[in-house]
């Protein structure tokens, strides 16, 4: 569980994000989607920080296996995990051609989200409600980001067709 908790921390998320940026920009040439990815990841950090500041809930102070600073609600690791693995599924869905690959991608993402969230409870730095709140906040931010991206893409596509 400490390993999953570490995977949900800042440095592994940065490394995974940089890897995804390379995949999007260099390998797939999807520059528009790169902006969406950066917005989702950066915005999830802001959502976590602002939410923690607003709620100012103290962390559990019993049965801790590791120490963590700052407030407890919502779990920033859960916000980031849902945003990161969710946007990876969204962006890699169409390049994956077969159903088995799509199922494997989605299952791996859900597994990581759940394990990171559960690990934060297990190591004693979050209450279950912190993790659930973080997952909901991450999902809301992901959904909003994708909705705005689709709206702007559709508007751009319509304007491009009209000018032809």
Coordinates of N, CA, C and O in Angstrom, one line a residue:
X1 N 0.8 -1.2 0.0 CA 0.0 0.0 0.0 C 0.9 1.3 0.0 O 0.5 2.3 -0.6
X2 N 2.0 1.2 0.7 CA 2.9 2.3 0.7 C 3.4 2.6 -0.8 O 3.6 3.8 -1.2
X3 N 3.6 1.6 -1.6 CA 4.0 1.7 -3.0 C 2.9 2.5 -3.8 O 3.2 3.4 -4.5
X4 N 1.6 2.1 -3.6 CA 0.5 2.8 -4.3 C 0.4 4.2 -3.8 O 0.1 5.1 -4.6
X5 N 0.6 4.4 -2.5 CA 0.6 5.8 -2.0 C 1.7 6.6 -2.6 O 1.4 7.8 -3.0
X6 N 2.8 6.0 -2.8 CA 4.0 6.7 -3.4 C 3.7 7.0 -4.9 O 3.9 8.1 -5.4
X7 N 3.1 6.1 -5.6 CA 2.7 6.3 -7.0 C 1.8 7.4 -7.2 O 1.8 8.1 -8.2
X8 N 0.9 7.7 -6.2 CA 0.0 8.8 -6.2 C 0.6 10.1 -5.8 O -0.1 11.1 -5.7
X9 N 1.9 10.1 -5.5 CA 2.5 11.4 -5.0 C 3.0 12.2 -6.2 O 3.0 11.8 -7.3
X10 N 3.5 13.3 -5.9 CA 3.9 14.3 -6.9 C 4.9 13.8 -7.9 O 4.7 14.0 -9.1
X11 N 6.0 13.3 -7.5 CA 7.1 13.0 -8.5 C 6.7 11.9 -9.5 O 6.9 12.1 -10.7
X12 N 6.1 10.8 -9.0 CA 5.6 9.8 -10.0 C 4.6 10.4 -11.0 O 4.6 10.0 -12.2
X13 N 3.7 11.2 -10.5 CA 2.7 11.8 -11.4 C 3.4 12.7 -12.4 O 3.0 12.7 -13.6
X14 N 4.4 13.5 -12.0 CA 5.1 14.3 -12.9 C 5.8 13.4 -14.0 O 5.7 13.8 -15.2
X15 N 6.5 12.4 -13.6 CA 7.1 11.5 -14.5 C 6.1 10.9 -15.5 O 6.4 10.9 -16.7
X16 N 5.0 10.4 -15.0 CA 4.0 9.8 -15.9 C 3.4 10.8 -16.8 O 3.2 10.6 -18.0
X17 N 3.2 12.0 -16.3 CA 2.7 13.1 -17.1 C 3.7 13.5 -18.2 O 3.3 13.7 -19.4
X18 N 5.0 13.6 -17.9 CA 6.0 13.9 -19.0 C 6.0 12.8 -20.0 O 6.1 13.0 -21.2
X19 N 5.9 11.5 -19.6 CA 5.8 10.4 -20.5 C 4.6 10.5 -21.4 O 4.7 10.3 -22.7
X20 N 3.5 10.9 -20.9 CA 2.2 11.1 -21.7 C 2.4 12.2 -22.6 O 1.9 12.2 -23.8
X21 N 3.0 13.3 -22.2 CA 3.3 14.5 -23.1 C 4.1 14.0 -24.3 O 3.8 14.4 -25.4
X22 N 5.1 13.2 -24.0 CA 6.0 12.7 -25.1 C 5.1 11.9 -26.1 O 5.2 12.0 -27.3
X23 N 4.3 11.0 -25.5 CA 3.5 10.1 -26.4 C 2.5 11.0 -27.2 O 2.4 10.8 -28.5
X24 N 1.9 12.0 -26.6 CA 0.9 12.8 -27.4 C 1.6 13.7 -28.4 O 1.1 13.7 -29.6
X25 N 2.7 14.3 -28.0 CA 3.3 15.3 -28.9 C 4.2 14.6 -30.0 O 4.1 14.9 -31.2
X26 N 5.1 13.7 -29.6 CA 6.0 13.1 -30.5 C 5.5 11.9 -31.2 O 5.5 11.9 -32.5
X27 N 4.9 11.0 -30.5 CA 4.5 9.7 -31.2 C 3.2 9.8 -31.9 O 3.0 9.3 -33.0
X28 N 2.2 10.5 -31.3 CA 0.9 10.6 -31.9 C 0.6 11.9 -32.6 O -0.3 12.0 -33.4
X29 N 1.4 12.9 -32.4 CA 1.3 14.2 -33.1 C -0.1 14.9 -32.7 O -0.6 15.6 -33.5
X30 N -0.6 14.6 -31.5 CA -1.9 15.2 -31.1 C -1.6 16.4 -30.3 O -1.8 16.4 -29.1
X31 N -1.4 17.5 -30.9 CA -1.0 18.8 -30.2 C -2.2 19.4 -29.5 O -2.1 19.9 -28.4
X32 N -3.4 19.3 -30.1 CA -4.6 19.9 -29.4 C -4.9 19.1 -28.1 O -5.2 19.7 -27.1
X33 N -4.7 17.8 -28.2 CA -5.0 17.0 -27.0 C -3.9 17.2 -25.9 O -4.2 17.0 -24.7
X34 N -2.8 17.6 -26.3 CA -1.7 17.9 -25.4 C -2.1 19.1 -24.5 O -1.9 19.0 -23.2
X35 N -2.8 20.1 -25.0 CA -3.3 21.2 -24.2 C -4.3 20.7 -23.3 O -4.4 21.1 -22.1
X36 N -5.2 19.8 -23.7 CA -6.2 19.3 -22.8 C -5.6 18.5 -21.7 O -5.9 18.7 -20.5
X37 N -4.6 17.7 -22.0 CA -3.9 16.9 -20.9 C -3.3 17.8 -19.9 O -3.4 17.6 -18.7
X38 N -2.6 18.9 -20.3 CA -1.9 19.8 -19.4 C -2.9 20.5 -18.6 O -2.7 20.7 -17.4
X39 N -4.1 20.9 -19.2 CA -5.1 21.6 -18.5 C -5.7 20.7 -17.4 O -5.9 21.1 -16.2
X40 N -6.0 19.4 -17.7 CA -6.6 18.5 -16.7 C -5.6 18.3 -15.6 O -6.0 18.3 -14.4
X41 N -4.3 18.0 -15.9 CA -3.4 17.7 -14.8 C -3.1 19.0 -14.0 O -3.1 18.9 -12.7
X42 N -2.9 20.1 -14.6 CA -2.6 21.4 -13.8 C -3.9 21.8 -13.1 O -3.8 22.2 -11.9
X43 N -5.0 21.7 -13.7 CA -6.3 22.0 -13.0 C -6.6 21.1 -11.8 O -7.1 21.6 -10.8
X44 N -6.2 19.9 -11.9 CA -6.5 19.0 -10.8 C -5.7 19.4 -9.6 O -6.2 19.3 -8.4
X45 N -4.5 19.9 -9.8 CA -3.7 20.4 -8.7 C -4.3 21.6 -8.0 O -4.4 21.7 -6.8
X46 N -4.8 22.5 -8.8 CA -5.5 23.7 -8.3 C -6.8 23.3 -7.6 O -7.0 23.8 -6.5
X47 N -7.6 22.3 -8.1 CA -8.8 21.9 -7.5 C -8.5 21.3 -6.1 O -9.1 21.6 -5.1
X48 N -7.5 20.4 -6.0 CA -7.1 19.8 -4.8 C -6.6 20.9 -3.7 O -7.1 20.9 -2.6
X49 N -5.8 21.8 -4.2 CA -5.2 22.8 -3.3 C -6.3 23.8 -2.8 O -6.5 24.0 -1.6
X50 N -7.2 24.3 -3.7 CA -8.2 25.2 -3.3 C -9.2 24.5 -2.4 O -9.7 25.1 -1.4
X51 N -9.6 23.3 -2.7 CA -10.6 22.5 -1.9 C -10.1 22.3 -0.5 O -10.8 22.5 0.5
X52 N -8.8 21.9 -0.4 CA -8.2 21.7 0.9 C -8.2 23.0 1.7 O -8.5 22.9 2.9
X53 N -7.9 24.1 1.1 CA -7.9 25.4 1.8 C -9.3 25.7 2.3 O -9.5 26.3 3.4
X54 N -10.3 25.5 1.4 CA -11.7 25.8 1.8 C -12.2 25.0 3.0 O -12.9 25.5 3.9
X55 N -12.0 23.7 2.9 CA -12.5 22.8 3.9 C -11.7 22.7 5.2 O -12.2 22.5 6.3
X56 N -10.4 22.8 5.1 CA -9.4 22.9 6.2 C -9.7 21.7 7.2 O -9.6 22.0 8.4
X57 N -9.9 20.5 6.7 CA -10.1 19.4 7.6 C -8.8 18.8 8.1 O -7.9 18.5 7.2
X58 N -8.7 18.6 9.3 CA -7.4 18.0 9.9 C -7.3 16.5 9.5 O -8.4 15.8 9.3
X59 N -6.1 16.1 9.3 CA -5.9 14.7 9.0 C -6.2 13.7 10.2 O -6.1 14.2 11.3
X60 N -6.4 12.5 9.9 CA -6.6 11.5 11.0 C -5.3 11.5 11.8 O -4.2 11.7 11.3
X61 N -5.4 11.3 13.1 CA -4.2 11.3 13.9 C -4.0 10.0 14.7 O -3.5 9.9 15.8
X62 N -4.5 8.9 14.1 CA -4.4 7.6 14.7 C -3.9 6.5 13.6 O -4.3 6.7 12.5
X63 N -3.2 5.6 14.0 CA -2.8 4.4 13.2 C -2.1 4.9 11.9 O -2.3 4.3 10.8
X64 N -1.3 5.9 12.0 CA -0.6 6.4 10.7 C 0.6 5.5 10.5 O 1.4 5.3 11.4
X65 N 0.8 5.1 9.2 CA 2.0 4.4 8.8 C 3.0 5.3 8.2 O 4.1 4.9 7.9
X66 N 2.5 6.5 7.9 CA 3.4 7.5 7.3 C 2.9 8.9 7.7 O 1.7 9.0 8.1
X67 N 3.7 9.9 7.6 CA 3.3 11.3 7.9 C 3.0 12.1 6.7 O 3.7 11.9 5.7
X68 N 2.1 13.0 6.8 CA 1.7 13.8 5.7 C 1.4 15.2 6.2 O 0.7 15.3 7.3
X69 N 1.8 16.2 5.6 CA 1.4 17.6 6.0 C 0.2 18.1 5.3 O -0.2 17.5 4.3
X70 N -0.4 19.2 5.8 CA -1.5 19.8 5.2 C -2.8 19.2 5.6 O -2.9 18.3 6.5
X71 N -3.9 19.7 5.0 CA -5.2 19.3 5.3 C -5.6 18.0 4.7 O -4.9 17.5 3.7
X72 N -6.7 17.4 5.1 CA -7.1 16.1 4.7 C -8.1 16.0 3.6 O -8.0 15.2 2.7
X73 N -9.1 16.9 3.6 CA -10.2 16.8 2.6 C -10.1 17.9 1.5 O -9.9 19.1 1.8
X74 N -10.2 17.5 0.3 CA -10.3 16.1 -0.3 C -8.9 15.6 -0.4 O -7.9 16.3 -0.4
X75 N -8.8 14.3 -0.7 CA -7.5 13.7 -1.0 C -6.9 14.2 -2.3 O -7.5 13.9 -3.4
X76 N -5.9 15.0 -2.3 CA -5.3 15.5 -3.5 C -4.7 14.3 -4.4 O -4.8 14.4 -5.6
X77 N -4.3 13.3 -3.7 CA -3.8 12.1 -4.5 C -4.9 11.5 -5.3 O -4.8 11.0 -6.4
X78 N -6.1 11.4 -4.7 CA -7.3 10.9 -5.4 C -7.8 11.8 -6.5 O -8.2 11.3 -7.6
X79 N -7.8 13.1 -6.2 CA -8.1 14.1 -7.3 C -7.2 13.8 -8.5 O -7.6 13.7 -9.6
X80 N -5.9 13.8 -8.2 CA -4.9 13.7 -9.3 C -5.0 12.3 -10.0 O -4.8 12.2 -11.2
X81 N -5.2 11.2 -9.2 CA -5.3 9.9 -9.8 C -6.5 9.8 -10.8 O -6.3 9.3 -11.9
X82 N -7.6 10.3 -10.4 CA -8.8 10.2 -11.3 C -8.6 11.1 -12.5 O -8.9 10.7 -13.6
X83 N -8.0 12.3 -12.3 CA -7.8 13.2 -13.4 C -6.7 12.6 -14.4 O -6.9 12.5 -15.6
X84 N -5.6 12.1 -13.8 CA -4.5 11.6 -14.7 C -4.9 10.3 -15.4 O -4.8 10.3 -16.6
X85 N -5.4 9.3 -14.7 CA -5.7 8.1 -15.4 C -7.0 8.2 -16.2 O -7.1 7.5 -17.3
X86 N -7.9 9.1 -15.8 CA -9.1 9.3 -16.6 C -8.7 10.0 -18.0 O -9.3 9.6 -19.0
X87 N -7.9 11.0 -17.9 CA -7.5 11.7 -19.2 C -6.7 10.8 -20.1 O -6.8 10.8 -21.3
X88 N -5.9 9.9 -19.5 CA -5.1 8.9 -20.3 C -6.0 8.0 -21.0 O -5.9 7.8 -22.2
X89 N -7.1 7.5 -20.3 CA -8.1 6.6 -21.0 C -8.7 7.4 -22.1 O -8.9 6.9 -23.3
X90 N -9.2 8.6 -21.8 CA -9.9 9.4 -22.9 C -9.0 9.7 -24.1 O -9.5 9.5 -25.2
X91 N -7.7 10.0 -23.9 CA -6.9 10.3 -25.0 C -6.3 9.1 -25.8 O -6.0 9.2 -27.0
X92 N -6.2 8.0 -25.1 CA -5.7 6.8 -25.8 C -6.8 5.9 -26.3 O -6.5 4.9 -26.9
X93 N -8.0 6.2 -26.0 CA -9.1 5.4 -26.4 C -9.2 5.2 -27.9 O -9.2 4.0 -28.4
X94 N -9.2 6.2 -28.7 CA -9.3 6.1 -30.1 C -8.1 5.5 -30.8 O -8.3 4.7 -31.8
X95 N -6.9 5.8 -30.4 CA -5.7 5.1 -31.1 C -5.7 3.6 -30.8 O -5.2 2.8 -31.6
X96 N -6.3 3.1 -29.8 CA -6.4 1.7 -29.5 C -7.5 1.1 -30.3 O -8.7 1.5 -30.2
X97 N -7.2 0.2 -31.2 CA -8.2 -0.3 -32.2 C -9.1 -1.5 -31.7 O -10.2 -1.6 -32.2
X98 N -8.5 -2.3 -30.9 CA -9.3 -3.5 -30.5 C -10.0 -3.3 -29.1 O -9.5 -2.6 -28.3
X99 N -11.0 -4.1 -29.0 CA -11.8 -4.0 -27.8 C -11.1 -4.5 -26.5 O -11.2 -3.9 -25.5
X100 N -10.3 -5.5 -26.7 CA -9.5 -6.0 -25.6 C -8.5 -5.0 -25.0 O -8.4 -4.8 -23.8
X101 N -7.9 -4.2 -26.0 CA -7.0 -3.2 -25.5 C -7.7 -2.1 -24.8 O -7.2 -1.5 -23.8
X102 N -8.9 -1.7 -25.2 CA -9.6 -0.7 -24.6 C -10.1 -1.1 -23.2 O -10.0 -0.3 -22.2
X103 N -10.5 -2.4 -23.1 CA -10.9 -2.9 -21.8 C -9.7 -2.9 -20.8 O -9.8 -2.6 -19.7
X104 N -8.5 -3.4 -21.3 CA -7.3 -3.4 -20.5 C -6.9 -2.1 -20.1 O -6.6 -1.9 -18.9
X105 N -7.0 -1.1 -20.9 CA -6.6 0.3 -20.6 C -7.5 0.8 -19.5 O -7.1 1.4 -18.5
X106 N -8.8 0.6 -19.7 CA -9.8 1.1 -18.7 C -9.7 0.4 -17.4 O -9.7 1.0 -16.3
X107 N -9.5 -0.9 -17.4 CA -9.3 -1.7 -16.2 C -8.1 -1.3 -15.4 O -8.1 -1.1 -14.2
X108 N -7.0 -1.0 -16.1 CA -5.7 -0.6 -15.5 C -5.9 0.8 -14.8 O -5.4 1.0 -13.7
X109 N -6.6 1.7 -15.5 CA -6.8 3.0 -15.0 C -7.7 2.9 -13.7 O -7.3 3.6 -12.7
X110 N -8.8 2.2 -13.8 CA -9.6 2.1 -12.6 C -8.9 1.4 -11.4 O -9.0 1.8 -10.3
X111 N -8.1 0.4 -11.7 CA -7.3 -0.3 -10.7 C -6.4 0.7 -10.0 O -6.3 0.7 -8.8
X112 N -5.7 1.5 -10.8 CA -4.7 2.5 -10.2 C -5.5 3.5 -9.4 O -5.0 3.9 -8.3
X113 N -6.6 4.1 -9.9 CA -7.4 5.0 -9.1 C -7.8 4.5 -7.8 O -7.6 5.1 -6.7
X114 N -8.4 3.3 -7.8 CA -8.9 2.6 -6.6 C -7.7 2.3 -5.6 O -7.8 2.6 -4.4
X115 N -6.6 1.7 -6.1 CA -5.5 1.4 -5.3 C -4.9 2.6 -4.6 O -4.5 2.6 -3.5
X116 N -4.7 3.7 -5.4 CA -4.1 4.9 -4.8 C -5.0 5.4 -3.7 O -4.6 5.8 -2.6
X117 N -6.3 5.5 -4.0 CA -7.3 6.0 -3.0 C -7.3 5.1 -1.7 O -7.2 5.6 -0.6
X118 N -7.4 3.8 -1.9 CA -7.4 2.9 -0.8 C -6.0 3.0 0.0 O -6.0 2.9 1.2
X119 N -4.9 3.1 -0.7 CA -3.7 3.2 0.0 C -3.6 4.4 0.9 O -3.0 4.3 2.0
X120 N -4.2 5.5 0.5 CA -4.2 6.7 1.4 C -4.9 6.5 2.7 O -4.6 7.0 3.7
X121 N -6.0 5.7 2.6 CA -6.7 5.4 3.8 C -5.9 4.4 4.6 O -5.7 4.5 5.9
X122 N -5.3 3.4 4.0 CA -4.5 2.3 4.7 C -3.4 2.9 5.4 O -3.1 2.5 6.6
X123 N -2.6 3.9 4.8 CA -1.5 4.4 5.5 C -1.9 5.4 6.6 O -1.0 6.0 7.3
X124 N -3.2 5.7 6.7 CA -3.7 6.6 7.8 C -3.6 8.1 7.6 O -3.7 8.8 8.5
X125 N -3.4 8.5 6.3 CA -3.3 10.0 6.1 C -4.7 10.6 5.6 O -4.8 11.8 5.5
X126 N -5.7 9.7 5.3 CA -7.0 10.2 4.9 C -8.1 9.3 5.5 O -7.9 8.1 5.7
X127 N -9.2 10.0 5.7 CA -10.5 9.3 6.0 C -11.1 8.8 4.7 O -10.8 9.3 3.6
X128 N -11.9 7.8 4.7 CA -12.6 7.3 3.5 C -13.3 8.5 2.7 O -13.3 8.5 1.5
X129 N -13.9 9.3 3.5 CA -14.7 10.5 2.9 C -13.7 11.4 2.1 O -14.1 12.0 1.1
X130 N -12.5 11.5 2.6 CA -11.5 12.3 1.9 C -11.2 11.8 0.5 O -11.1 12.5 -0.5
X131 N -11.1 10.4 0.4 CA -10.8 9.8 -0.8 C -12.0 9.8 -1.8 O -11.8 10.2 -3.0
X132 N -13.2 9.6 -1.3 CA -14.4 9.7 -2.1 C -14.5 11.1 -2.6 O -14.8 11.3 -3.8
X133 N -14.4 12.1 -1.7 CA -14.5 13.5 -2.1 C -13.4 13.8 -3.2 O -13.7 14.5 -4.2
X134 N -12.2 13.3 -3.0 CA -11.2 13.6 -4.0 C -11.5 12.9 -5.4 O -11.3 13.5 -6.4
X135 N -12.0 11.7 -5.3 CA -12.4 11.1 -6.6 C -13.5 11.8 -7.3 O -13.5 12.0 -8.5
X136 N -14.5 12.2 -6.5 CA -15.6 13.0 -7.1 C -15.1 14.3 -7.7 O -15.5 14.7 -8.8
X137 N -14.2 15.0 -6.9 CA -13.7 16.3 -7.4 C -12.9 16.1 -8.7 O -12.9 16.8 -9.6
X138 N -12.0 15.0 -8.7 CA -11.2 14.7 -9.9 C -12.1 14.4 -11.1 O -11.8 14.8 -12.2
X139 N -13.2 13.6 -10.8 CA -14.1 13.2 -11.9 C -14.8 14.5 -12.5 O -15.0 14.6 -13.7
X140 N -15.2 15.3 -11.6 CA -15.9 16.6 -12.0 C -15.0 17.4 -12.8 O -15.4 18.0 -13.9
X141 N -13.8 17.6 -12.4 CA -12.8 18.4 -13.1 C -12.5 17.8 -14.5 O -12.5 18.5 -15.5
X142 N -12.3 16.5 -14.5 CA -12.1 15.8 -15.8 C -13.3 16.0 -16.7 O -13.1 16.3 -17.9
X143 N -14.5 15.8 -16.2 CA -15.7 15.9 -17.1 C -15.8 17.3 -17.6 O -16.0 17.5 -18.8
X144 N -15.6 18.3 -16.7 CA -15.7 19.7 -17.2 C -14.7 20.0 -18.2 O -15.0 20.7 -19.2
X145 N -13.5 19.6 -18.0 CA -12.4 19.9 -19.0 C -12.7 19.2 -20.3 O -12.5 19.9 -21.4
X146 N -13.1 18.0 -20.3 CA -13.4 17.3 -21.6 C -14.6 18.0 -22.3 O -14.6 18.2 -23.5
X147 N -15.6 18.4 -21.5 CA -16.8 19.0 -22.1 C -16.4 20.4 -22.7 O -16.9 20.7 -23.9
X148 N -15.6 21.2 -22.1 CA -15.1 22.4 -22.7 C -14.3 22.2 -23.9 O -14.5 22.8 -24.9
X149 N -13.4 21.2 -23.8 CA -12.5 20.8 -25.0 C -13.4 20.4 -26.2 O -13.2 20.9 -27.3
X150 N -14.4 19.6 -25.9 CA -15.3 19.1 -27.0 C -16.1 20.3 -27.6 O -16.2 20.4 -28.8
X151 N -16.6 21.2 -26.7 CA -17.3 22.3 -27.2 C -16.4 23.2 -28.1 O -16.8 23.7 -29.2
X152 N -15.2 23.5 -27.6 CA -14.3 24.4 -28.4 C -13.9 23.7 -29.7 O -13.8 24.4 -30.7
X153 N -13.6 22.4 -29.6 CA -13.3 21.7 -30.8 C -14.4 21.7 -31.9 O -14.2 21.9 -33.0
X154 N -15.6 21.5 -31.4 CA -16.8 21.5 -32.3 C -17.0 22.9 -32.9 O -17.3 23.0 -34.1
X155 N -16.8 23.9 -32.1 CA -17.0 25.3 -32.6 C -15.9 25.6 -33.6 O -16.2 26.2 -34.6
X156 N -14.7 25.1 -33.3 CA -13.6 25.4 -34.3 C -13.8 24.6 -35.6 O -13.6 25.2 -36.7
X157 N -14.3 23.4 -35.5 CA -14.6 22.6 -36.7 C -15.7 23.2 -37.5 O -15.6 23.2 -38.7
X158 N -16.7 23.7 -36.9 CA -17.8 24.4 -37.6 C -17.3 25.6 -38.3 O -17.7 25.9 -39.5
X159 N -16.5 26.4 -37.6 CA -16.0 27.6 -38.2 C -15.1 27.3 -39.4 O -15.0 28.0 -40.4
X160 N -14.3 26.3 -39.3 CA -13.4 25.9 -40.4 C -14.2 25.4 -41.6 O -13.9 25.8 -42.7
X161 N -15.3 24.7 -41.4 CA -16.1 24.2 -42.5 C -16.8 25.4 -43.1 O -17.0 25.5 -44.4
X162 N -17.2 26.4 -42.3 CA -17.9 27.6 -42.9 C -17.0 28.4 -43.8 O -17.4 29.0 -44.7
X163 N -15.7 28.5 -43.4 CA -14.8 29.4 -44.1 C -14.3 28.7 -45.4 O -13.6 29.3 -46.2
X164 N -14.6 27.4 -45.6 CA -14.1 26.8 -46.8 C -15.0 27.1 -47.9 O -15.7 27.4 -48.6

